Coordinates of C-alpha atoms and ligand atoms in Angstrom, one line a residue:
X1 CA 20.5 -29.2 -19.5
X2 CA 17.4 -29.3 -17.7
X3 CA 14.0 -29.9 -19.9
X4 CA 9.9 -29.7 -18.7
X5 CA 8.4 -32.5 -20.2
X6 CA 4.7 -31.2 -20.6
X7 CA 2.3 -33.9 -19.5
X8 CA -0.8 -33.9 -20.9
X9 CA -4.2 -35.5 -18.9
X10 CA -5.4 -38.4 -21.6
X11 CA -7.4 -39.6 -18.4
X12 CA -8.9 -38.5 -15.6
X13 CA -9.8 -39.3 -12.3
X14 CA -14.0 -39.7 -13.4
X15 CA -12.9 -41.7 -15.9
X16 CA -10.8 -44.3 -13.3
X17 CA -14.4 -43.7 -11.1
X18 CA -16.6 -44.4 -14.3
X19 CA -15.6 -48.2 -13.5
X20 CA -17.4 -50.1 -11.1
X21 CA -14.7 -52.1 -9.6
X22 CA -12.6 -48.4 -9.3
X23 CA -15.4 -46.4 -8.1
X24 CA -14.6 -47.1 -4.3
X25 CA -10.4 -46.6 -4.9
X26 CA -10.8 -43.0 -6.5
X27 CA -13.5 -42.1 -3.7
X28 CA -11.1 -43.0 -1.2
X29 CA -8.1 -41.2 -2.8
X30 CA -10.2 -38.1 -3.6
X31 CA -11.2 -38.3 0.4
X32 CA -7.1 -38.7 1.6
X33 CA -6.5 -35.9 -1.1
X34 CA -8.8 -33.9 0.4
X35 CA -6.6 -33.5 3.5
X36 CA -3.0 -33.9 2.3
X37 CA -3.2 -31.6 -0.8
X38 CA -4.3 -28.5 0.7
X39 CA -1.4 -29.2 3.0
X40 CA 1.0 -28.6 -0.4
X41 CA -0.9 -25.7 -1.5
X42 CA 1.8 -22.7 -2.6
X43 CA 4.3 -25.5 -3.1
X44 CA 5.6 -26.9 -6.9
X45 CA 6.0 -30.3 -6.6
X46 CA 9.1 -31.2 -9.0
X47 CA 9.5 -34.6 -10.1
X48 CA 13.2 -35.0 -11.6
X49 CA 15.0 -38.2 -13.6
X50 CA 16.8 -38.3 -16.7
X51 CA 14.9 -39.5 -19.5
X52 CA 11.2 -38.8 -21.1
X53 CA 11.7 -42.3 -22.7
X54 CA 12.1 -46.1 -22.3
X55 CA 12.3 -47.6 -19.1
X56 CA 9.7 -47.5 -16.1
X57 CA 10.3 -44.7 -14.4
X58 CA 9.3 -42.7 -17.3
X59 CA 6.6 -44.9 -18.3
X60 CA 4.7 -44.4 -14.5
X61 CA 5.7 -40.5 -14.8
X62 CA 2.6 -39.1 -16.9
X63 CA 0.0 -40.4 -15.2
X64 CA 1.8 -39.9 -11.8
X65 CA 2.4 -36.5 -12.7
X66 CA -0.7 -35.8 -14.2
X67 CA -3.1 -37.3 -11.3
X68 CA -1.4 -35.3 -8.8
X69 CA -2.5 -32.2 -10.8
X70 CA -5.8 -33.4 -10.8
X71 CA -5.6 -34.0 -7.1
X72 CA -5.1 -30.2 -6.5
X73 CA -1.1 -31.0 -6.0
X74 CA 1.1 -28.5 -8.8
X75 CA 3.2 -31.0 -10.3
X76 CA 6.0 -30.7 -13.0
X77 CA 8.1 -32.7 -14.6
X78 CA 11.7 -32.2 -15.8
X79 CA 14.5 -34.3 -17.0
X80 CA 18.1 -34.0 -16.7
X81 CA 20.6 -34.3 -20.1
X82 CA 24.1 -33.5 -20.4
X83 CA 26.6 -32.9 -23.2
X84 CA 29.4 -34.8 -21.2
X85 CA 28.5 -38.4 -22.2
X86 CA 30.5 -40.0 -20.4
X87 CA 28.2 -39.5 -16.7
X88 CA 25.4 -41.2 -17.9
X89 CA 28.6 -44.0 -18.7
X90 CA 29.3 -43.4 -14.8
X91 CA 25.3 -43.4 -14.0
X92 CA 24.6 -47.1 -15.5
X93 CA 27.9 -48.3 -13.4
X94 CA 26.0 -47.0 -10.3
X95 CA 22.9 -48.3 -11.2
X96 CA 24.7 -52.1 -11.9
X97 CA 26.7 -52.2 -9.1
X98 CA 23.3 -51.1 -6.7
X99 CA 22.1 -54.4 -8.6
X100 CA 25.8 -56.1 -7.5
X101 CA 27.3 -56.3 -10.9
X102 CA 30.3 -54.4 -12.0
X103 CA 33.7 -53.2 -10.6
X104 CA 33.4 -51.9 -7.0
X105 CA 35.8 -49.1 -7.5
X106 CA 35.5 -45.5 -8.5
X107 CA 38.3 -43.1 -9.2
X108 CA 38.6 -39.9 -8.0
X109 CA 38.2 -38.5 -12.1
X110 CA 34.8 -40.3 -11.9
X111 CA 33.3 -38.7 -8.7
X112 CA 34.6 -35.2 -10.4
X113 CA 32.8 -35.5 -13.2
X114 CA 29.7 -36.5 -11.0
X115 CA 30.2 -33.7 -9.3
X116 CA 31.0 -31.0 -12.0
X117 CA 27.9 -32.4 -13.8
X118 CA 25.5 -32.2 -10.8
X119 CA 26.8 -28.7 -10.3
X120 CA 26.2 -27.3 -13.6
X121 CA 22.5 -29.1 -13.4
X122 CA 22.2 -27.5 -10.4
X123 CA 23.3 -24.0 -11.3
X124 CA 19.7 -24.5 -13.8
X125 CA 17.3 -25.9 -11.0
X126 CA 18.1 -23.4 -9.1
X127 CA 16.3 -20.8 -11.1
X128 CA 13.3 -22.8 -11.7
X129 CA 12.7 -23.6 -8.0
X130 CA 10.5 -21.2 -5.7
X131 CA 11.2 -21.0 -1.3
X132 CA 9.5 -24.2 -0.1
X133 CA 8.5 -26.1 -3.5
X134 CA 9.4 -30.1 -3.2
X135 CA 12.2 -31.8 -4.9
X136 CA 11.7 -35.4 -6.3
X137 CA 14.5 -36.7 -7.1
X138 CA 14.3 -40.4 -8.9
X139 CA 17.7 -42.5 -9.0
X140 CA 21.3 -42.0 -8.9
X141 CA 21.9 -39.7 -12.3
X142 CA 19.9 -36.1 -10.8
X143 CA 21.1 -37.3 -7.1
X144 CA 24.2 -35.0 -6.5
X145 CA 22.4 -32.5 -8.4
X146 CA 19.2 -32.3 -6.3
X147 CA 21.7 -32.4 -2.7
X148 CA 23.3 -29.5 -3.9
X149 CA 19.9 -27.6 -4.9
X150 CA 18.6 -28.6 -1.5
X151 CA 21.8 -26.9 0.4
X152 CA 21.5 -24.0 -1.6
X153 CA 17.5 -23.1 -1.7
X154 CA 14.8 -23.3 0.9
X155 CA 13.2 -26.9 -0.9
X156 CA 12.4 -29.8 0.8
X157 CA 13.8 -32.8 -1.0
X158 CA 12.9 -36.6 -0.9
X159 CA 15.4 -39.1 -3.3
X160 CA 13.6 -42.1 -4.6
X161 CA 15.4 -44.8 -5.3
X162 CA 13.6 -47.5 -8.1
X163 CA 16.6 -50.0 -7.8
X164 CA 18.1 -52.1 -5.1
X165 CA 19.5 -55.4 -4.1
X166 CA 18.7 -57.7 -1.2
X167 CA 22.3 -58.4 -0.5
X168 CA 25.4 -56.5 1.1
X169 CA 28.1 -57.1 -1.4
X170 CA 30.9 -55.4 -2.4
X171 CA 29.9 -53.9 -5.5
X172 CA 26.5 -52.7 -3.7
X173 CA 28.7 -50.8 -0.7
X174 CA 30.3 -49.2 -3.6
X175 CA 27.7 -47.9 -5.3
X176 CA 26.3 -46.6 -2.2
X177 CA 29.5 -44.7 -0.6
X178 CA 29.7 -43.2 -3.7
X179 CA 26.0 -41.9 -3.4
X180 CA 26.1 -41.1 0.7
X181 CA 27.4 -37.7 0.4
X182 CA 24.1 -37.1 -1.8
X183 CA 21.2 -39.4 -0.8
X184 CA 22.1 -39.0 3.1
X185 CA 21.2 -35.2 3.0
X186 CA 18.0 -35.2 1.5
X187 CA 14.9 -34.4 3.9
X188 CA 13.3 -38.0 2.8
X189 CA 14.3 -41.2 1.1
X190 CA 11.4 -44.0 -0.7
X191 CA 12.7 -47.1 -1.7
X192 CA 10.2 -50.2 -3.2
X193 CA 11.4 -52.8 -0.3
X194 CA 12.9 -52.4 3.1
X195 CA 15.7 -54.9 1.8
X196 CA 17.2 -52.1 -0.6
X197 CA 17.7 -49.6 2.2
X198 CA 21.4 -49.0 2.6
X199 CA 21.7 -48.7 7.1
X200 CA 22.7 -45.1 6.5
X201 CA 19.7 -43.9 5.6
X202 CA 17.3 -46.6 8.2
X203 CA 15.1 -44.5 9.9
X204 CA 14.8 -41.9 7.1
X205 CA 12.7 -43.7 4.9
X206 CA 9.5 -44.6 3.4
X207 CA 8.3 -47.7 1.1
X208 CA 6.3 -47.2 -1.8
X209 CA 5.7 -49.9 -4.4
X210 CA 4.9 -49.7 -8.1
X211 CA 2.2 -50.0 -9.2
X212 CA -0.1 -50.7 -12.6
X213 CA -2.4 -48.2 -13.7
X214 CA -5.8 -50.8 -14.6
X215 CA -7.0 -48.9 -17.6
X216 CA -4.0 -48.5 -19.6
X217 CA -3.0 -50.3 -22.8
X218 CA -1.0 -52.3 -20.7
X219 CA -3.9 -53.5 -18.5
X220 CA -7.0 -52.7 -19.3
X221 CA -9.4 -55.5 -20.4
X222 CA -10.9 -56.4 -23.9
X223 CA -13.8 -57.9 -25.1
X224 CA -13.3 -61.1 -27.0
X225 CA -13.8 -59.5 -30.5
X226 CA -11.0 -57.1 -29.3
X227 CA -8.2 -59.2 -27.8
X228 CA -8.9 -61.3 -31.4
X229 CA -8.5 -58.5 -33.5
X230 CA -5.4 -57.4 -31.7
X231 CA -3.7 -60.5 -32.5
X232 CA -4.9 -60.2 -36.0
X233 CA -3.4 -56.8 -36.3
X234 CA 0.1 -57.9 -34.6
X235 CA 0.5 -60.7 -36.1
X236 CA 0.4 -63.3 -33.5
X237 CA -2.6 -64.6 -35.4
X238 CA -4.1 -65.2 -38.8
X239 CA -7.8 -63.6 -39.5
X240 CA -9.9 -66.0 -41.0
X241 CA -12.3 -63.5 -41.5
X242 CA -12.6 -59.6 -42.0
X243 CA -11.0 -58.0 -39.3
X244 CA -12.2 -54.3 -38.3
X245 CA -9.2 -52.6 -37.6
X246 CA -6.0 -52.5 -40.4
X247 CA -3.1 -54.5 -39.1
X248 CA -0.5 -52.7 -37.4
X249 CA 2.7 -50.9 -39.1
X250 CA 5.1 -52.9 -37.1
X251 CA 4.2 -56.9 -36.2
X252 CA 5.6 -59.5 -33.8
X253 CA 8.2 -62.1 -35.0
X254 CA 9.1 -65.3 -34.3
X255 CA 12.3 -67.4 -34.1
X256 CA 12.3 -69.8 -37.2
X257 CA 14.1 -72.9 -36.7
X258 CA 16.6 -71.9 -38.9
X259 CA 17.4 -69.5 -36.6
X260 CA 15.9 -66.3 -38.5
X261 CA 12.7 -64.6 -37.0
X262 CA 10.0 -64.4 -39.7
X263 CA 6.0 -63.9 -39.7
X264 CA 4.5 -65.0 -35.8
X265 CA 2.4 -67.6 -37.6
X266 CA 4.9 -69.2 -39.3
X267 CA 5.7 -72.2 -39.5
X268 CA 2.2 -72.7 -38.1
X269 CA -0.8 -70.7 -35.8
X270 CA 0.7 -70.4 -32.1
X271 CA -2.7 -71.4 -30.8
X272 CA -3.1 -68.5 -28.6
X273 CA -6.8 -68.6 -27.3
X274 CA -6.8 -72.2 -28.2
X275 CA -4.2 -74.2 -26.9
X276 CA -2.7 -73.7 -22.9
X277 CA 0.1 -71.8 -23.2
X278 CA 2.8 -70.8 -20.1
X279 CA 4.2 -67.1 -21.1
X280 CA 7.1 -64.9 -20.1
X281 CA 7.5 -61.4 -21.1
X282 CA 10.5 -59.8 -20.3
X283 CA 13.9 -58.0 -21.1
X284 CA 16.5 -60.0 -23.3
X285 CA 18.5 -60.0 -19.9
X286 CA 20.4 -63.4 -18.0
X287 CA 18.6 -62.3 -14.4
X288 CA 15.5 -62.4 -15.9
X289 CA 16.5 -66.6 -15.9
X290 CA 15.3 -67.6 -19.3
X291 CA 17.2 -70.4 -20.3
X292 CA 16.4 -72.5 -17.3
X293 CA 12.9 -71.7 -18.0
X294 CA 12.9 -72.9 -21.6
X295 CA 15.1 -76.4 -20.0
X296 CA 12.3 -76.6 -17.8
X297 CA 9.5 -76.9 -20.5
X298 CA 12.1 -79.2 -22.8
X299 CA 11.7 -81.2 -19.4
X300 CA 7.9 -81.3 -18.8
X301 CA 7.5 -82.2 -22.4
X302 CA 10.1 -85.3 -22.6
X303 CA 8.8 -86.7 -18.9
X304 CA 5.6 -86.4 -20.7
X305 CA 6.4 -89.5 -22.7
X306 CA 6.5 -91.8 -19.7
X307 CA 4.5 -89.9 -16.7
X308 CA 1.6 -91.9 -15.0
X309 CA -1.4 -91.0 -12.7
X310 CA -2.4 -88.2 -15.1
X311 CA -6.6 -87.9 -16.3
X312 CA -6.9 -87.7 -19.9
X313 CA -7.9 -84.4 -20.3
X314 CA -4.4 -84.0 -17.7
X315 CA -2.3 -85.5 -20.6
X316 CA -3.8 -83.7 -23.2
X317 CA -3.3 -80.1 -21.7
X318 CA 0.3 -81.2 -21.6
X319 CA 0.4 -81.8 -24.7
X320 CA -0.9 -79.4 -26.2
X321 CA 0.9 -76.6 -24.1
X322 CA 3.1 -74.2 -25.9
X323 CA 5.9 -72.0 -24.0
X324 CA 6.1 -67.9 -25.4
X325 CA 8.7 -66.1 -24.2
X326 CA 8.6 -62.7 -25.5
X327 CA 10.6 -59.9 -25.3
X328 CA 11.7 -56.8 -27.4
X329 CA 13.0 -56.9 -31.0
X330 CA 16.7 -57.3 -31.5
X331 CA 16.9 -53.9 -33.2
X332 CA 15.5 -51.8 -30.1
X333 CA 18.2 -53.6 -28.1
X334 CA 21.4 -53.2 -30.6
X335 CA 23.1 -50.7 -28.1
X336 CA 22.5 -53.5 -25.3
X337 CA 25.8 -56.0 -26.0
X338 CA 24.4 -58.1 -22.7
X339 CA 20.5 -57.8 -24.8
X340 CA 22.2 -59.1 -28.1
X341 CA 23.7 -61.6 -26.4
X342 CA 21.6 -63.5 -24.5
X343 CA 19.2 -63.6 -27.1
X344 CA 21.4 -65.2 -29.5
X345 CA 22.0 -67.2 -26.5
X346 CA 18.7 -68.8 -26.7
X347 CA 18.2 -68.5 -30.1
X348 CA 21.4 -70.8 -30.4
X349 CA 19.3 -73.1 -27.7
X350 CA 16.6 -73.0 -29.6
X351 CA 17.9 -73.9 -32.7
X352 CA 19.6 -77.0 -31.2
X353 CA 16.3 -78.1 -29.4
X354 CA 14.7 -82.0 -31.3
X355 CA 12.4 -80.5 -33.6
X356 CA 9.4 -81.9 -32.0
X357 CA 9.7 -80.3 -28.8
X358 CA 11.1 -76.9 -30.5
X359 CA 7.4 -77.0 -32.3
X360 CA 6.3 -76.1 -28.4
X361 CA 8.3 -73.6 -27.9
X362 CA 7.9 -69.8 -29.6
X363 CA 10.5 -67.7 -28.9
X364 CA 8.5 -63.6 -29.7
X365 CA 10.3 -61.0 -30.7
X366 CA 7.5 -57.5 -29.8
X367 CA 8.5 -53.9 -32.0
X368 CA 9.4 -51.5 -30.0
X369 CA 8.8 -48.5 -32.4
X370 CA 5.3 -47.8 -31.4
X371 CA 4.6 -47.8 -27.1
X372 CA 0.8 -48.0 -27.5
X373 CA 0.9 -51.3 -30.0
X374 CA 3.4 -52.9 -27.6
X375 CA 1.3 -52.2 -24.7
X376 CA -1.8 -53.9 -26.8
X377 CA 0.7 -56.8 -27.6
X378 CA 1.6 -57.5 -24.1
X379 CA -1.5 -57.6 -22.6
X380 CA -3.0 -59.8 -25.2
X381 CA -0.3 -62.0 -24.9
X382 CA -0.5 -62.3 -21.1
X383 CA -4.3 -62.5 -21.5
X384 CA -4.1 -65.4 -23.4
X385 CA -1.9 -67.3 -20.9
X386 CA -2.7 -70.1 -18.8
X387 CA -0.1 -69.7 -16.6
X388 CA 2.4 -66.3 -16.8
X389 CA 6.3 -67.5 -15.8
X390 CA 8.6 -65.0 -13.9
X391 CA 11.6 -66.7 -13.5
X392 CA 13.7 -64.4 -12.7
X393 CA 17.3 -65.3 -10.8
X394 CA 16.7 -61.3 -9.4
X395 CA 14.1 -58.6 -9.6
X396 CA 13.5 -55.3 -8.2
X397 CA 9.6 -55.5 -7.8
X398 CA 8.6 -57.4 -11.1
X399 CA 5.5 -55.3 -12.7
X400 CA 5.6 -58.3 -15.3
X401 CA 4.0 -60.3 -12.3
X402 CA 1.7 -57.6 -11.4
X403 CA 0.4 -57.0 -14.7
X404 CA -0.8 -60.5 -15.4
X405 CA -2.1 -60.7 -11.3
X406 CA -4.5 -58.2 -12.2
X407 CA -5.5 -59.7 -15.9
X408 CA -6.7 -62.8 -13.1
X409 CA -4.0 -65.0 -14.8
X410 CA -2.2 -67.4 -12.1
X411 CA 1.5 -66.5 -12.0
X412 CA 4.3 -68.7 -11.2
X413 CA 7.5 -66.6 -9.9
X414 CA 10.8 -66.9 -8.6
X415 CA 11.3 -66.4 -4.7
X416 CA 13.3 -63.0 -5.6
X417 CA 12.7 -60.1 -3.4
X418 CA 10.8 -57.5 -5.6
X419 CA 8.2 -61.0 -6.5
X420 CA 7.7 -62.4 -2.9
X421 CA 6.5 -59.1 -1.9
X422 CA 3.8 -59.5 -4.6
X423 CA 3.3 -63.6 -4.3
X424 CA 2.5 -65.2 -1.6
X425 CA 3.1 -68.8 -2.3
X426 CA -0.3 -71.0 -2.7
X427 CA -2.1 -67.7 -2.1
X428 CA -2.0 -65.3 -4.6
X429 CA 0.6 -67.0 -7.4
X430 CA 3.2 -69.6 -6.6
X431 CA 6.6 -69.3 -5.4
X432 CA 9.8 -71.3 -6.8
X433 CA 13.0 -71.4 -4.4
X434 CA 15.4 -71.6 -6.9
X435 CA 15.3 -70.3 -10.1
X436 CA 17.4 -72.2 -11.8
X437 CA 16.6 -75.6 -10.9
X438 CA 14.5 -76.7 -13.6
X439 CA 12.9 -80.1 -12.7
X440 CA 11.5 -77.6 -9.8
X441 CA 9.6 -75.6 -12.7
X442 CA 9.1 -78.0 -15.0
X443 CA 7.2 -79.9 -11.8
X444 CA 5.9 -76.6 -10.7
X445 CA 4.1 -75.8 -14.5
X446 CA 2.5 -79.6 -14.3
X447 CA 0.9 -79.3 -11.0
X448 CA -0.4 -75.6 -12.3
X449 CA -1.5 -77.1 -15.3
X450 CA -3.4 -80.1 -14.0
X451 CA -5.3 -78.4 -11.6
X452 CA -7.7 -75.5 -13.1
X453 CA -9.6 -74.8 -10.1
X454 CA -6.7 -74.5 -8.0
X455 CA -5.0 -72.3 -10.9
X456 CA -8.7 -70.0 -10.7
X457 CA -7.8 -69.7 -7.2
X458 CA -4.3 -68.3 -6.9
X459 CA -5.4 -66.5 -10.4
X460 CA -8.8 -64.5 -8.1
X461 CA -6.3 -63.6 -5.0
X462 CA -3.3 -62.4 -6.9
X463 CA -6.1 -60.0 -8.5
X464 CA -7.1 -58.9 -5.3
X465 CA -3.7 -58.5 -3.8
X466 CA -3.0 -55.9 -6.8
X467 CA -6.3 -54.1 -6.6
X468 CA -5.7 -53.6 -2.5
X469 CA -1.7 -52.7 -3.0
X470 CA -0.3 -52.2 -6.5
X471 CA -2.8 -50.3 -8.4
X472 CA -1.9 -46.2 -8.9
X473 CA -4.4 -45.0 -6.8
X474 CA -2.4 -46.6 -3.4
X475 CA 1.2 -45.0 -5.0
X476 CA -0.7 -41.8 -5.3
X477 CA -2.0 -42.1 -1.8
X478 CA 1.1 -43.0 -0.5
X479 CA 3.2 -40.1 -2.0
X480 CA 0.5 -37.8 -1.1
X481 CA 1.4 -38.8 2.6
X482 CA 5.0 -38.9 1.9
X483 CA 5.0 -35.3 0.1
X484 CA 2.9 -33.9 3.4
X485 CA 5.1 -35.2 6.1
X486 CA 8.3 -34.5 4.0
X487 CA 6.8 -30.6 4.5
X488 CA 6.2 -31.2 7.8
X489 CA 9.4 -32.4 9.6
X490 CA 11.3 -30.6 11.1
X491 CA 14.3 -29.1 9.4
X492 CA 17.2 -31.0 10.5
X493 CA 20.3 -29.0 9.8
X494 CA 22.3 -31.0 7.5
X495 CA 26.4 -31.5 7.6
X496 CA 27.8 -28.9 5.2
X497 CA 29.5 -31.5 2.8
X498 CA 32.7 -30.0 0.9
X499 CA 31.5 -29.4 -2.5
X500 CA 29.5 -26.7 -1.2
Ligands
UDP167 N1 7.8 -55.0 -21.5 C1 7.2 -54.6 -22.6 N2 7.6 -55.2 -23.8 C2 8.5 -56.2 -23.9 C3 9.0 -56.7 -22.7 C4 8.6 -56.1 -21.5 O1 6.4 -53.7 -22.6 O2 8.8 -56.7 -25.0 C5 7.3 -54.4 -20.2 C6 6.6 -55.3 -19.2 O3 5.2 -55.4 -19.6 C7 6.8 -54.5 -17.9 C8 8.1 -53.8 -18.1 O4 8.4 -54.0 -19.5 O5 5.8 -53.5 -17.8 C9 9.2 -54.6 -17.3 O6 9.1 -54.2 -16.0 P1 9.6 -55.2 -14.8 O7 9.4 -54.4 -13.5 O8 8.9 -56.5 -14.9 O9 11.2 -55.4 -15.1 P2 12.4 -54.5 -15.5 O10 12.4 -54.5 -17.0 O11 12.1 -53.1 -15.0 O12 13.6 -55.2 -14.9

């Protein structure tokens, strides 16, 4: 089945221009769109993946979708579903072994049913598509579908690709013959770094980032009264005194020594907007390297005991530091076995921690059930943080770093490829080499910690490096330029693969 998603336009492009420090960005996309949109007129513009829901490509879609309307560039949106469950089974293999986990081995029953389900997709497209309308095509599950709409109708086609691994591996090589017959014939290709580009398609491709949208519930900034009352209403904090807004239906958690999550202020106040506290805010998933992260802080807090040469005011930032790590609730990640079980993982770590250093450490469970109160969560969370943690042993781009970068919070992140392409170490964040070498962090956090002006530093660059790359305004630039030169080249007569 193929479904429109209808996108409504919540905000618009006066509203991004409304804020002083935007005013210039939208002026200078309105002035590229000016150009490169009357180049599309005629032309449907189909963006295409395969959910509405969950996950980032669908959370960037709306306002992608909806500010290319705005910039004069028709713009729809469908998704993809199928009653043969087993090929988004098939899809999720692709998609792990691209990230080099998995078997690197298809059968032949595999790449039929990836075929017979891309065919009857297509036989739907088909019908929707007009002569010379634009086929975005977003990961491997619409992939052999778009290929074949694009050999069959007179659309130009570009496959974006949100995944990718900085290393040639078996299970990567895989993934990708199995996707070459697909990927290779579409008119363009984007990936988020050059490292993910599989040497078939060098030459054929173009580099676009994610990006944050700076106004969102994810990112936009409060004013004190605000960021209080949203920890009030979540739960992370206890009002004291009459709040505005009521609290909200669903509230944060938090791991109880026992080993049971119960009320965020229990067994005492966090101490968010009070004490220094390092955050991460991720998945419930091994790469994104939280147990040597939680070691690392058990670390800084024991060497604590006997460390020399630190001020006073040094010593008692360190101790007063707390760790959050935060990540979704264990119900929205039941269907997730690798989810379940690395959080029990470090629940199980937890629990086992000396009682005086487990006191630092709150472990977050965030509800799921409602996007916006998340969002509101999140960003209080990372706006109350000192320093915001990234550890992770891999990552695709890492929009938890870019989120924080433009809050002005220093971040400290792995040297993984989708984070050094955000961090430059000592300049806009800092860098660690290894991920899992926790006297590293541990000594990484202290030298953060200790040094304010040095942390307001990194903290005003990183902002800066996300205003001049990662905010929406460049991704919409950028695919405006992509979409425009995709209609432009030359039609290159592509093989005539054998499903045809
Ligand atoms: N996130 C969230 N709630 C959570 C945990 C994560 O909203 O409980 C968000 C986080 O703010 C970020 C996204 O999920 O926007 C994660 O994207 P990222 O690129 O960092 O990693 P991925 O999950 O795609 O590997």
């Amino acid at each position: 089945m193929i479904e429109e998603v209808s996108v409504e336009h919540p905000v618009s492009l006066d509203d991004y221009a409304s804020y002083s420090h935007l005013e210039a960005d939208v002026a200078e996309l309105r002035s590229a769109a000016a150009t490169l949109s009357p180049q599309l007129r005629g032309r449907t513009v189909w963006m295409v993946n395969s959910t509405a829901r969950g996950g980032g490509v669908a959370e960037m879609m709306p306002r992608l979708v909806s500010l290319l309307n705005q910039l004069g560039v028709r713009t729809k949106w469908v998704v993809i579903g199928t009653h043969r469950s087993e090929f988004f089974g098939l899809t999720k293999r692709l998609h792990n072994l691209i990230h080099g986990e998995g078997q690197p081995a298809f059968t032949a029953g595999e790449r039929d049913l990836y075929e017979t389900v891309s065919r009857e997709l297509a036989d739907e497209m088909q019908h929707l598509v007009a002569p010379g309308d634009l086929l975005v095509v977003h990961d491997p599950q619409p992939a052999g579908m778009g290929a074949m709409v694009q050999q069959r109708s007179e659309v130009r086609s570009v496959w974006r690709s949100h995944i990718g691994l900085d290393e040639d591996l078996p299970q990567t090589r895989a993934a990708w013959d199995f996707l070459q017959p697909y990927v290779a014939s579409y008119d363009h290709t984007v990936f988020t770094a050059s490292e993910y580009i599989p040497s078939f398609l060098s030459g054929n491709v173009s580099i676009i980032t994610p990006a944050i949208d700076p106004i969102g519930d994810k990112n936009r900034a409060f004013a004190a009264h605000t960021l209080a009352g949203i920890l009030c209403n979540s739960g992370l904090m206890t009002a004291h005194t009459p709040v505005v807004r009521p609290s909200f239906e669903f509230r944060a958690e938090r791991l109880q020594p026992n080993g049971c999550f119960a009320s965020a202020t229990t067994p005492d106040e966090i101490g968010l907007l009070f004490r220094p506290v390092v955050t991460q805010i991720s998945r419930w998933d091994r790469l994104k390297g939280w147990m040597p992260l939680m070691q690392a802080f058990v670390k800084l807090k024991c060497a604590l005991h006997h460390a020399t040469g630190l001020t006073e005011i040094q010593r008692r930032r360190l101790q007063l530091v707390r760790l959050v790590l935060a990540g979704p609730e264990p119900a929205s990640v039941q269907d997730d076995p690798e989810a379940t079980s690395i959080l029990q993982e470090l629940c199980e770590a937890y629990v086992g921690l000396d009682s005086e250093v487990q006191q630092q450490i709150v472990l977050l469970s965030l509800p799921m059930k409602s996007r916006r109160e998340n969002a509101l969560m999140v960003n209080a969370l990372q706006h109350c943080s000192s320093v915001v943690v990234q550890n992770s042993l891999q990552e695709g781009f890492g929009l938890t770093v870019t989120e924080p970068m433009w809050k002005r919070i220093p971040v400290l992140g792995s040297n993984t490829c989708g984070i050094r392409q955000q961090i430059r170490d000592g300049v806009d964040g800092r860098l660690i080499h290894d991920p899992q070498d926790a006297d590293v962090i541990a000594r990484t956090m202290v030298d953060m910690l200790g040094d304010p002006a040095s942390r307001e530093r990194l903290a005003r660059q990183g902002q800066r490096r996300v205003h001049d790359d990662f905010l929406v305004f460049t991704q919409l630039r950028r695919w405006l330029e992509v979409l425009v030169s995709t209609v432009g080249r030359e039609s290159q007569p592509p093989p005539q693969p054998d499903w045809l």
